[in-house]
């Protein structure tokens, strides 16, 4: 099997880091307070094992989503619930399905479990046919919604129609839900074959903490609790994640800043003649073009290098025709966006 390739984490300062969809703002102060409280008395609590099933985080998520706490499974990053789902439901003869392009981690997790991967290509307008996915034969299908790296969101009605006709388990990876207008949590409440996964990494600015959870139908939650490691989320992560979920105001303020920057960046790039995807995420997929350089993978690589020389880091997705000509640009602070726009202008004008 081949390992997952994470985005570059450059060492040393001075980078405008727009390559791994981290949140440019600090996390909720309440998350920090919760961790400080957990470290009181010179860390006395660290001697003790944490809640084995991450009760603080699960209770906060239950309140937030109006979901039964017993049917929420927490993990060390949402990659952990994704892994548990594949461990429990996929394997030899039980394949994993995904749209192409979407999150490149699923095939890595599938390979570790000896499961085949069924890749359903998205159409050039980024849509998929319900029938094609429903009949693809996968035991578990991962629907990244909003999609990464395209940035677009599928409508809940369409996802519901898919869930109702797909005979296997449909996992909706909502890593970017905080930046979208809709989500599919109601489907996980209503349908026996829908799981929704969430992360604290993107919307809540806690990528360094590693916390996520899955909202599951009762039978699935029961299975995931059986296959997960006990104590799969550490004490600090449990309380910090819970506090972050509870601080809805912090989330609303930072998300609205990010969405405003997203709109501004999109408008600037369109003005330069770049093609920009609509986005329901904290990144834009944009195709650079200039008078000398038509849209192509070589043009994208050229723009990437030009930006990198100016210590601006974005991401290329050269392996799929729907993304090969584009740059994925995470939304940063207003200052970072201004730096990016200045560099994009300089590249476009040659
Ligand atoms: C970032 C991301 C995740 C995982 O989040 P982590 O907190 O880094 O584990 C899951 N799915 C998608 C599509 C993502 O982009």
XYZ file of C-alpha atoms and ligand atoms in Angstrom:
365
model
C 0.000 0.000 0.000
C 0.980 3.624 -0.466
C 0.936 6.134 2.406
C -1.227 9.250 2.448
C 0.641 12.370 1.282
C -0.047 15.229 3.694
C 0.356 18.831 2.581
C 3.751 20.365 3.226
C 4.256 21.706 6.764
C 7.183 24.083 6.183
C 9.593 24.634 9.048
C 10.748 28.129 9.865
C 8.698 31.305 9.710
C 7.703 33.750 7.065
C 5.387 31.514 5.068
C 1.917 32.434 3.913
C 0.583 28.959 4.446
C -2.479 28.370 2.289
C -1.986 24.683 1.517
C -3.734 22.540 4.140
C -7.007 24.365 4.870
C -6.072 25.279 8.414
C -8.096 28.044 10.030
C -6.142 31.339 10.018
C -7.664 32.504 13.321
C -6.853 31.222 16.819
C -9.291 28.730 18.375
C -11.981 29.713 20.865
C -10.449 31.085 24.094
C -12.839 28.763 25.910
C -10.968 25.768 24.483
C -7.735 27.108 25.970
C -9.396 27.790 29.325
C -10.724 24.238 29.403
C -7.246 22.852 28.790
C -5.724 25.097 31.452
C -8.338 23.909 33.929
C -7.528 20.289 33.036
C -3.839 21.036 33.708
C -4.443 22.604 37.125
C -2.616 21.357 40.264
C 0.523 20.811 38.247
C -1.210 18.432 35.909
C -2.572 16.128 38.607
C -5.398 15.023 36.324
C -2.955 13.859 33.670
C -2.089 10.928 35.920
C -5.559 9.567 35.331
C -6.947 7.987 32.210
C -9.525 10.168 30.492
C -13.167 9.325 29.884
C -12.915 6.102 27.847
C -15.589 7.174 25.387
C -14.827 10.915 25.326
C -17.996 11.798 27.211
C -17.355 15.588 27.404
C -16.985 15.881 23.640
C -19.884 13.539 22.894
C -22.188 15.440 25.253
C -21.281 18.781 23.663
C -21.813 17.364 20.167
C -25.144 15.868 21.256
C -26.345 19.264 22.494
C -25.111 21.015 19.376
C -26.769 18.678 16.883
C -29.778 17.557 18.909
C -28.387 14.049 18.528
C -28.503 11.114 20.916
C -25.164 11.102 22.739
C -25.038 7.306 22.690
C -24.926 7.392 18.896
C -21.915 9.684 18.672
C -18.443 8.175 18.403
C -15.470 10.458 19.017
C -12.025 10.004 17.607
C -8.549 11.351 17.419
C -9.311 13.525 14.376
C -12.193 12.577 12.095
C -9.678 10.442 10.280
C -10.086 8.134 13.266
C -13.875 7.626 12.794
C -13.232 7.222 9.056
C -10.699 4.542 9.859
C -13.071 2.831 12.310
C -15.830 2.787 9.699
C -13.546 1.110 7.197
C -12.174 -1.277 9.814
C -15.693 -2.363 10.724
C -17.489 -2.311 7.396
C -14.892 -2.873 4.665
C -12.398 -5.596 3.880
C -11.750 -8.295 1.296
C -14.986 -8.620 -0.703
C -16.491 -5.517 0.928
C -15.246 -2.573 -1.075
C -15.022 1.130 -0.332
C -16.614 3.595 -2.764
C -15.742 7.224 -3.348
C -16.258 10.004 -5.858
C -13.330 11.124 -7.957
C -11.951 13.539 -7.127
C -12.458 13.564 -3.376
C -10.409 12.930 -0.231
C -7.308 10.878 -1.034
C -7.131 9.366 2.446
C -10.001 6.869 1.854
C -7.982 4.614 -0.495
C -5.128 4.547 2.029
C -7.443 3.398 4.827
C -9.109 0.904 2.480
C -5.775 -0.572 1.408
C -4.743 -1.138 5.017
C -7.909 -3.183 5.449
C -7.466 -5.146 2.230
C -10.567 -3.551 0.719
C -10.896 -2.739 -2.950
C -11.757 0.870 -3.876
C -14.521 1.672 -6.345
C -14.023 5.113 -7.836
C -17.055 6.855 -9.341
C -15.953 9.779 -11.520
C -17.735 13.090 -11.118
C -19.015 14.587 -14.342
C -17.399 17.742 -15.777
C -20.176 19.836 -14.177
C -19.256 18.196 -10.807
C -22.497 16.250 -10.572
C -22.991 12.508 -10.120
C -25.812 10.194 -11.088
C -27.581 8.710 -8.101
C -28.076 5.385 -9.875
C -24.396 5.036 -10.714
C -23.334 5.510 -7.106
C -26.226 3.467 -5.705
C -25.286 0.495 -7.896
C -21.507 0.756 -7.652
C -21.336 -2.283 -5.372
C -19.452 -0.676 -2.478
C -20.204 -1.810 1.071
C -19.318 1.685 2.345
C -19.442 4.836 0.225
C -17.650 8.026 1.295
C -19.305 11.205 0.098
C -17.157 14.241 0.846
C -19.697 17.015 1.201
C -18.778 19.807 0.645
C -16.363 18.177 -1.751
C -12.635 18.544 -1.280
C -10.709 19.495 -3.353
C -13.452 20.903 -5.636
C -15.102 23.033 -2.945
C -18.666 22.525 -4.193
C -21.512 21.150 -2.056
C -24.154 18.602 -3.021
C -27.697 19.409 -1.952
C -29.140 17.509 1.044
C -32.130 16.388 -1.097
C -29.768 14.760 -3.540
C -27.792 13.111 -0.753
C -31.042 11.850 0.765
C -32.110 10.363 -2.562
C -28.739 8.654 -2.803
C -28.936 7.325 0.763
C -32.404 5.937 0.116
C -31.303 3.983 -2.939
C -27.800 2.933 -1.852
C -27.889 -0.501 -0.180
C -24.669 -0.032 1.842
C -23.455 2.430 4.452
C -23.218 6.031 3.241
C -20.637 8.095 5.128
C -20.956 11.830 4.596
C -17.634 13.457 5.403
C -18.611 16.957 6.525
C -15.129 18.251 7.343
C -16.105 21.622 5.812
C -19.704 21.877 7.030
C -18.976 25.010 9.078
C -18.452 26.954 5.847
C -21.464 25.555 3.977
C -25.086 26.636 4.009
C -26.530 23.182 4.566
C -25.561 19.882 6.142
C -26.857 16.321 6.334
C -27.091 15.798 10.092
C -30.848 15.229 9.768
C -30.157 12.298 7.444
C -27.984 10.610 10.057
C -30.869 10.976 12.514
C -33.467 9.656 10.101
C -31.860 6.928 8.027
C -30.329 3.663 9.269
C -27.477 3.708 6.722
C -26.153 7.278 7.018
C -23.179 8.396 9.104
C -22.013 12.027 9.232
C -18.416 12.730 10.261
C -17.166 16.059 11.611
C -13.787 17.498 12.515
C -12.682 20.261 14.869
C -9.697 20.881 12.586
C -11.144 23.262 10.042
C -14.071 25.334 11.341
C -12.900 25.297 14.963
C -9.219 25.983 14.271
C -8.015 22.943 16.224
C -6.107 20.940 13.607
C -3.210 20.596 16.043
C -5.455 19.062 18.707
C -6.802 16.159 16.580
C -10.462 15.743 17.453
C -13.492 14.664 15.489
C -16.619 12.589 15.782
C -19.177 10.589 13.863
C -22.956 10.938 14.153
C -24.248 7.416 13.623
C -27.392 5.333 13.455
C -27.653 3.255 16.701
C -26.371 -0.039 15.264
C -23.369 1.629 13.637
C -22.429 3.474 16.838
C -22.544 0.213 18.724
C -20.223 -1.446 16.189
C -17.750 1.474 16.156
C -17.578 1.509 19.947
C -16.617 -2.181 19.783
C -13.783 -1.719 17.267
C -12.296 1.555 18.489
C -9.374 1.802 20.884
C -10.454 2.506 24.407
C -9.314 5.988 25.453
C -9.037 7.018 21.798
C -9.148 10.727 22.653
C -6.862 12.290 25.247
C -8.067 14.291 28.224
C -7.020 17.715 26.895
C -8.545 17.104 23.485
C -11.833 15.982 25.029
C -12.364 19.114 27.109
C -10.968 21.553 24.562
C -13.106 20.138 21.765
C -16.201 20.217 23.957
C -15.582 23.858 24.896
C -14.949 24.783 21.271
C -18.217 23.186 20.143
C -20.047 25.086 22.859
C -18.657 28.467 21.783
C -21.045 28.977 18.892
C -20.456 32.708 18.819
C -16.725 32.298 18.217
C -17.524 29.936 15.351
C -20.057 32.296 13.801
C -17.670 35.265 13.932
C -14.623 33.498 12.486
C -16.581 31.618 9.849
C -18.215 34.802 8.645
C -14.789 36.475 8.384
C -13.470 33.529 6.391
C -16.505 33.474 4.095
C -16.176 37.229 3.469
C -12.488 36.773 2.574
C -13.458 33.877 0.326
C -15.878 36.092 -1.603
C -13.303 38.874 -1.920
C -10.567 36.537 -3.105
C -12.895 34.934 -5.616
C -13.870 38.327 -7.041
C -10.240 39.441 -7.309
C -9.198 36.270 -9.116
C -12.149 36.388 -11.511
C -11.135 39.975 -12.297
C -7.677 38.666 -13.234
C -9.324 36.229 -15.636
C -8.808 33.130 -13.465
C -11.572 30.546 -13.379
C -12.819 30.065 -9.818
C -15.075 27.293 -8.504
C -17.977 28.156 -6.245
C -16.973 27.176 -2.716
C -18.820 25.978 0.377
C -15.494 25.455 2.189
C -12.547 27.428 3.581
C -10.640 27.156 0.315
C -10.999 28.086 -3.342
C -10.086 25.894 -6.273
C -8.935 28.371 -8.905
C -7.453 27.904 -12.363
C -4.688 30.417 -13.106
C -4.490 31.832 -16.638
C -2.595 34.721 -18.178
C -2.075 36.189 -21.644
C 0.909 33.858 -22.192
C -0.376 30.819 -20.310
C -3.682 29.101 -21.086
C -5.226 26.824 -18.468
C -3.094 23.692 -18.149
C -1.311 21.585 -15.580
C 1.957 23.237 -16.634
C 0.455 26.692 -16.053
C -0.782 25.651 -12.615
C 2.674 24.286 -11.754
C 4.254 27.514 -12.995
C 1.957 29.652 -10.838
C 2.597 27.317 -7.876
C 6.374 27.765 -8.225
C 6.041 31.529 -8.679
C 4.016 31.740 -5.452
C 6.361 29.397 -3.613
C 9.338 31.592 -4.459
C 7.436 34.378 -2.683
C 6.902 32.066 0.312
C 3.224 31.566 -0.478
C 2.283 27.922 -0.260
C -0.821 26.540 -1.999
C -1.637 23.016 -3.180
C -1.672 21.279 -6.556
C -3.849 18.279 -7.428
C -2.190 17.128 -10.643
C -3.657 13.611 -10.738
C -7.240 14.311 -11.789
C -8.458 16.111 -14.930
C -10.993 18.174 -12.931
C -8.253 19.570 -10.686
C -4.992 19.317 -12.669
C -5.129 22.889 -14.019
C -5.984 24.465 -10.675
C -4.512 25.668 -7.398
C -6.261 24.993 -4.121
C -5.947 28.094 -2.005
C -6.900 27.949 1.676
C -8.553 31.115 2.937
C -6.153 32.968 5.235
C -6.297 36.215 7.164
C -7.136 39.441 5.341
C -3.426 40.322 5.272
C -2.521 36.926 3.827
C -5.229 37.264 1.194
C -3.884 40.678 0.189
C -0.392 39.140 -0.147
C -1.806 36.333 -2.238
C -3.736 38.680 -4.512
C -0.659 40.867 -5.044
C 1.378 37.808 -6.048
C -1.412 36.461 -8.273
C -1.570 39.835 -10.036
C 2.192 39.889 -10.536
C 2.102 36.370 -12.023
C -0.881 37.082 -14.283
C 0.576 40.326 -15.658
C 3.890 38.478 -16.224
C -9.309 17.794 6.745
C -10.222 16.714 6.303
C -10.551 15.637 7.128
C -9.794 15.285 8.354
O -9.607 16.190 9.275
P -8.462 15.918 10.349
O -8.930 16.681 11.499
O -7.208 16.459 9.740
O -8.344 14.450 10.600
C -11.475 14.705 6.719
N -12.037 14.806 5.506
C -11.730 15.794 4.668
C -12.379 15.840 3.344
C -10.810 16.778 5.027
O -10.479 17.739 4.171
